[in-house]
CSV table of C-alpha atoms in Angstrom, one decimal:
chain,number,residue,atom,x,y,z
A,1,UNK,CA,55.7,97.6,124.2
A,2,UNK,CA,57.2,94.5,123.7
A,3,UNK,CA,57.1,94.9,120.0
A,4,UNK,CA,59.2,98.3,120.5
A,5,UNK,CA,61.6,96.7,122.3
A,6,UNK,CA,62.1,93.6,119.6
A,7,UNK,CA,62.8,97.0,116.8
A,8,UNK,CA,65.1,98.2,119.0
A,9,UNK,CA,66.8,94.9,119.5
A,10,UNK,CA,66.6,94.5,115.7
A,11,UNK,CA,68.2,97.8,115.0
A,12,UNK,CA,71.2,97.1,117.3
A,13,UNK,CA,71.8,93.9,116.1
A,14,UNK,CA,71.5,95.3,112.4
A,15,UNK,CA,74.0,98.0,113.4
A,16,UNK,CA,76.4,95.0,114.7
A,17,UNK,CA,76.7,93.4,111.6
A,18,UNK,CA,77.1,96.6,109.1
A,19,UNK,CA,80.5,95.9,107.5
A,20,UNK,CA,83.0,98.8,108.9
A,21,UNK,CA,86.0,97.6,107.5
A,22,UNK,CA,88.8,99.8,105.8
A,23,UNK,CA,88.0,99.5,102.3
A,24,UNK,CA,90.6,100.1,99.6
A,25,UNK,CA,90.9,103.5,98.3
A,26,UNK,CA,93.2,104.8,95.4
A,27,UNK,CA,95.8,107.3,95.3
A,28,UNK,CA,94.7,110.2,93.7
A,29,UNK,CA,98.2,112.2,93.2
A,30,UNK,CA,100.9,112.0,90.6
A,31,UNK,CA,104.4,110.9,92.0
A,32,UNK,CA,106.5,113.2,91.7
A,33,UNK,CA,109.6,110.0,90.9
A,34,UNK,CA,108.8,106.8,90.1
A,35,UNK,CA,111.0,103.6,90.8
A,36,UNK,CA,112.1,100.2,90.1
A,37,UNK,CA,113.1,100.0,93.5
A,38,UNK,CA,112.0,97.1,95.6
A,39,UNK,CA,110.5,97.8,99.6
A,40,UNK,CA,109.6,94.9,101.6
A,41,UNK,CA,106.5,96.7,104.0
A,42,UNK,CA,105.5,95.2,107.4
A,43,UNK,CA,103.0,96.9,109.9
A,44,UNK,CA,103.0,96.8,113.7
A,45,UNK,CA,99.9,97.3,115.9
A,46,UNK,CA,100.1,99.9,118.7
A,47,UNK,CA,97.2,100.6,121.2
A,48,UNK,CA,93.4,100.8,119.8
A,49,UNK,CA,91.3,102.9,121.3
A,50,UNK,CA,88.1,104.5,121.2
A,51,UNK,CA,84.7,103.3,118.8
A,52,UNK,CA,82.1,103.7,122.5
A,53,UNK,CA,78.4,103.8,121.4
A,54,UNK,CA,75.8,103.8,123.3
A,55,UNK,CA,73.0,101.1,123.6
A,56,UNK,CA,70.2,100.9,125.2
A,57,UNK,CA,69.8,98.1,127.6
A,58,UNK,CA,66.2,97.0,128.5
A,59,UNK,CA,66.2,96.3,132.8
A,60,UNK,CA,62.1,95.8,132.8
A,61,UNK,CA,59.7,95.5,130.2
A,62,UNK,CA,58.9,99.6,130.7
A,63,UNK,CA,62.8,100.6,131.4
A,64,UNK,CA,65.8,101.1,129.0
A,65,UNK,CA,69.1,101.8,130.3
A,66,UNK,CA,71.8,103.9,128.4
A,67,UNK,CA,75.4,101.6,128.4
A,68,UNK,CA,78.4,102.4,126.2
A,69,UNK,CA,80.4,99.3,124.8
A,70,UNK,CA,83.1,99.3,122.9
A,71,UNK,CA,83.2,98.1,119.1
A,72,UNK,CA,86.3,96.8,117.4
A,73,UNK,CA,84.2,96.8,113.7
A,74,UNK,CA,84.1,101.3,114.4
A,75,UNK,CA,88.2,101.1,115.5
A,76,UNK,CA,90.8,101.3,113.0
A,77,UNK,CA,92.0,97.8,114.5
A,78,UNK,CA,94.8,95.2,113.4
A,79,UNK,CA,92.5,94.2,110.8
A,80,UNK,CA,91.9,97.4,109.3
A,81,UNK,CA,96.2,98.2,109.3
A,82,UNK,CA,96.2,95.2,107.6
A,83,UNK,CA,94.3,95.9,104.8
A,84,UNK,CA,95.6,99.7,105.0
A,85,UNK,CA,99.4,98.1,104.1
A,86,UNK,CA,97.9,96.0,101.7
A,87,UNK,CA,96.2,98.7,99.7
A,88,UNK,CA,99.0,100.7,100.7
A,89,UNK,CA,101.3,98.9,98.6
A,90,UNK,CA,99.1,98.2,95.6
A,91,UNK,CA,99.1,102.1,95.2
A,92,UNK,CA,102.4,102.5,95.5
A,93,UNK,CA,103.2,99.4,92.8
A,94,UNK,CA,100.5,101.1,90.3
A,95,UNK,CA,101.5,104.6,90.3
A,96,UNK,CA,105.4,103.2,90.3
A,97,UNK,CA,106.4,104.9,93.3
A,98,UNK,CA,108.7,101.7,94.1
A,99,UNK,CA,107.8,98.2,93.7
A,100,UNK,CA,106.2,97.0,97.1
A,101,UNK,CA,106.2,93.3,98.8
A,102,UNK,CA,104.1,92.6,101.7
A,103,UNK,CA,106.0,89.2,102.8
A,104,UNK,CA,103.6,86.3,103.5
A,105,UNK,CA,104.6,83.0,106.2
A,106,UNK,CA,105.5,81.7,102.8
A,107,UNK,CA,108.6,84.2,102.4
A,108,UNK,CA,111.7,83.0,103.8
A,109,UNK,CA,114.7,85.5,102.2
A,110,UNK,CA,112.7,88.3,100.1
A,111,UNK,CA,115.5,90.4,98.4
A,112,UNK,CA,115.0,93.7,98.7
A,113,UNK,CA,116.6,97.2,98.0
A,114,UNK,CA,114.9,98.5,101.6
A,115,UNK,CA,112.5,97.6,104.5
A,116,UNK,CA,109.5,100.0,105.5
A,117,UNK,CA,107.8,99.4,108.9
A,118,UNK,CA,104.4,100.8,109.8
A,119,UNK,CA,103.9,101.3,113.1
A,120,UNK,CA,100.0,101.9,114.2
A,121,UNK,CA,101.3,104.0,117.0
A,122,UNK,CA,97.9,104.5,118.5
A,123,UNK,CA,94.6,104.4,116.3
A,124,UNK,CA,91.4,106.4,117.9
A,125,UNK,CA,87.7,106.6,116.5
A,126,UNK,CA,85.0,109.0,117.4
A,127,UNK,CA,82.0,106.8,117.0
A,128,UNK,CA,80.0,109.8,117.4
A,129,UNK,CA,81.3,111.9,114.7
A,130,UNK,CA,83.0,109.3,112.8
A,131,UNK,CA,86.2,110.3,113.2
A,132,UNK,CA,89.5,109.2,113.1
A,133,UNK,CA,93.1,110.0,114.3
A,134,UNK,CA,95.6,107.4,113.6
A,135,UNK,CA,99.4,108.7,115.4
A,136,UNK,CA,101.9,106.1,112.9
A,137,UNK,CA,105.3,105.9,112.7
A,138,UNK,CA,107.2,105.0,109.9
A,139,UNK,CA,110.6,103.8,108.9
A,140,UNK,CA,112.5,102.8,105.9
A,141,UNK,CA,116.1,101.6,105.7
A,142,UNK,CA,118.1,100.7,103.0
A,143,UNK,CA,122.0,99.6,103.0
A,144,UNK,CA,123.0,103.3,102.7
A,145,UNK,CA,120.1,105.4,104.3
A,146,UNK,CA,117.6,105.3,107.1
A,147,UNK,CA,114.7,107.4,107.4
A,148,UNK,CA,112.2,107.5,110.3
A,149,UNK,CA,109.3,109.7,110.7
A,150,UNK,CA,106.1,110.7,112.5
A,151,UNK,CA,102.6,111.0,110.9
A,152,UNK,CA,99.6,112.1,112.9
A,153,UNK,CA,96.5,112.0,110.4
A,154,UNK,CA,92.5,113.3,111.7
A,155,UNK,CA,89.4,112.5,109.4
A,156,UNK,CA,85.5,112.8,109.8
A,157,UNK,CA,83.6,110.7,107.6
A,158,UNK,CA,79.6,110.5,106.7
A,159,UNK,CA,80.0,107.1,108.3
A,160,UNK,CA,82.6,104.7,110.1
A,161,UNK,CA,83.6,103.1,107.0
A,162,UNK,CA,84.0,106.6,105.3
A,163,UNK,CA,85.9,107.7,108.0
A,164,UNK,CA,88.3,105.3,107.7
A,165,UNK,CA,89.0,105.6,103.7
A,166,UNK,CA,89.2,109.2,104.2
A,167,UNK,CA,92.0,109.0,107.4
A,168,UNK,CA,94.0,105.7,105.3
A,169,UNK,CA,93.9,108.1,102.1
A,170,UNK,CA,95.2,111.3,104.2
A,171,UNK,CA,97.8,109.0,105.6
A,172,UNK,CA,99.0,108.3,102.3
A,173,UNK,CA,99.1,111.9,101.1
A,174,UNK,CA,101.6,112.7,103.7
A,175,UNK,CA,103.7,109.5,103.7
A,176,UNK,CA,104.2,109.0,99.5
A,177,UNK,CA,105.8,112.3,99.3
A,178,UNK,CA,108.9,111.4,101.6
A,179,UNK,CA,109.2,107.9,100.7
A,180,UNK,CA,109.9,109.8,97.1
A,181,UNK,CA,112.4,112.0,98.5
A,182,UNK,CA,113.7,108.9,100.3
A,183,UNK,CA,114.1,106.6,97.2
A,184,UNK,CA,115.9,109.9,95.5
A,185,UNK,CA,118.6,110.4,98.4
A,186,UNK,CA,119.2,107.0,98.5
A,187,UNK,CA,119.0,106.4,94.8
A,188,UNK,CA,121.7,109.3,94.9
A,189,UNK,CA,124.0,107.9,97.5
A,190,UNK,CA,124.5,104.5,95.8
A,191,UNK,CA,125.5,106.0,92.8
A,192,UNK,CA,128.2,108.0,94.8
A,193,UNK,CA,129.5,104.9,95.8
A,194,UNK,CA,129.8,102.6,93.1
């Protein structure tokens, strides 16, 4: 018995440490305008939710109890919107959608031709199915033209980590389009006014 319950100790603590963090992905679409245009990007952190699993807690040396915690490593959290902007903007920089600047403590006065903000509305996982739904808002204002929209995005992955690639990449496929069509309007507009 008591070697049964040292596994299942071993296997909870093994599933603890398992890196679930949003790992980079690449955008796998051809812009349909590219630009020399420079965004400064910054991301906000809405509510977190979700990422329950269920552990078993031993009350004797004969009795396990079934308790749900929460873990922040399943959520898309802070740290995962983080990394999303980052990769975020290296895809957009290599496939020359516009040239993107995520401004560190370091960056006083960062000239720029328009400001994007990332708002992580609300983030929710499905520890169960490894699912995802991140609800983001997202705005981008120049001198001439402002643009604000929402994005509601649902992926199931073979595991957490998948998951998350698969809802960060979706999100993408539904933001680069209008950021496009944003840099072309504006793009359009300055050259009405000069």
């Amino acid at each position: 018995m008591r070697k049964i319950l040292a596994l299942m100790a071993l296997l909870v603590l093994a599933g603890c440490v398992k890196d679930r963090a949003y790992t980079p992905v690449v955008y796998d679409k051809t812009p349909s305008a590219t630009s020399t245009r420079m965004i400064v990007a910054i991301v906000k952190t809405g509510e977190v939710t979700g990422g329950e699993t269920t552990i078993a807690v031993p009350v004797s040396p004969t009795v396990m109890v079934p308790m749900e915690q929460v873990s922040p490593a399943i959520q898309f959290n802070p740290r995962d919107q983080i990394i999303f902007l980052l990769n975020f903007a290296q895809e957009l920089n290599r496939v020359g959608v516009a040239k993107v600047v995520v401004p560190t403590k370091e960056d006083k006065e960062l000239k720029s031709d328009a400001v994007m903000e990332i708002v992580f509305l609300r983030t929710h996982a499905n520890a169960y199915r490894n699912s995802y739904r991140l609800d983001v808002g997202i705005s981008i204002q120049s001198a001439r033209l402002k643009f604000q929209k929402r994005y509601v995005v649902d992926a199931t992955g073979e595991d957490p980590a998948d998951g998350k690639r698969k809802a960060g990449l979706a999100l993408m496929h539904q933001v680069v389009p209008d950021i496009e069509e944003f840099l072309k309007r504006d793009e359009a507009r300055r050259n009405t006014s000069t």
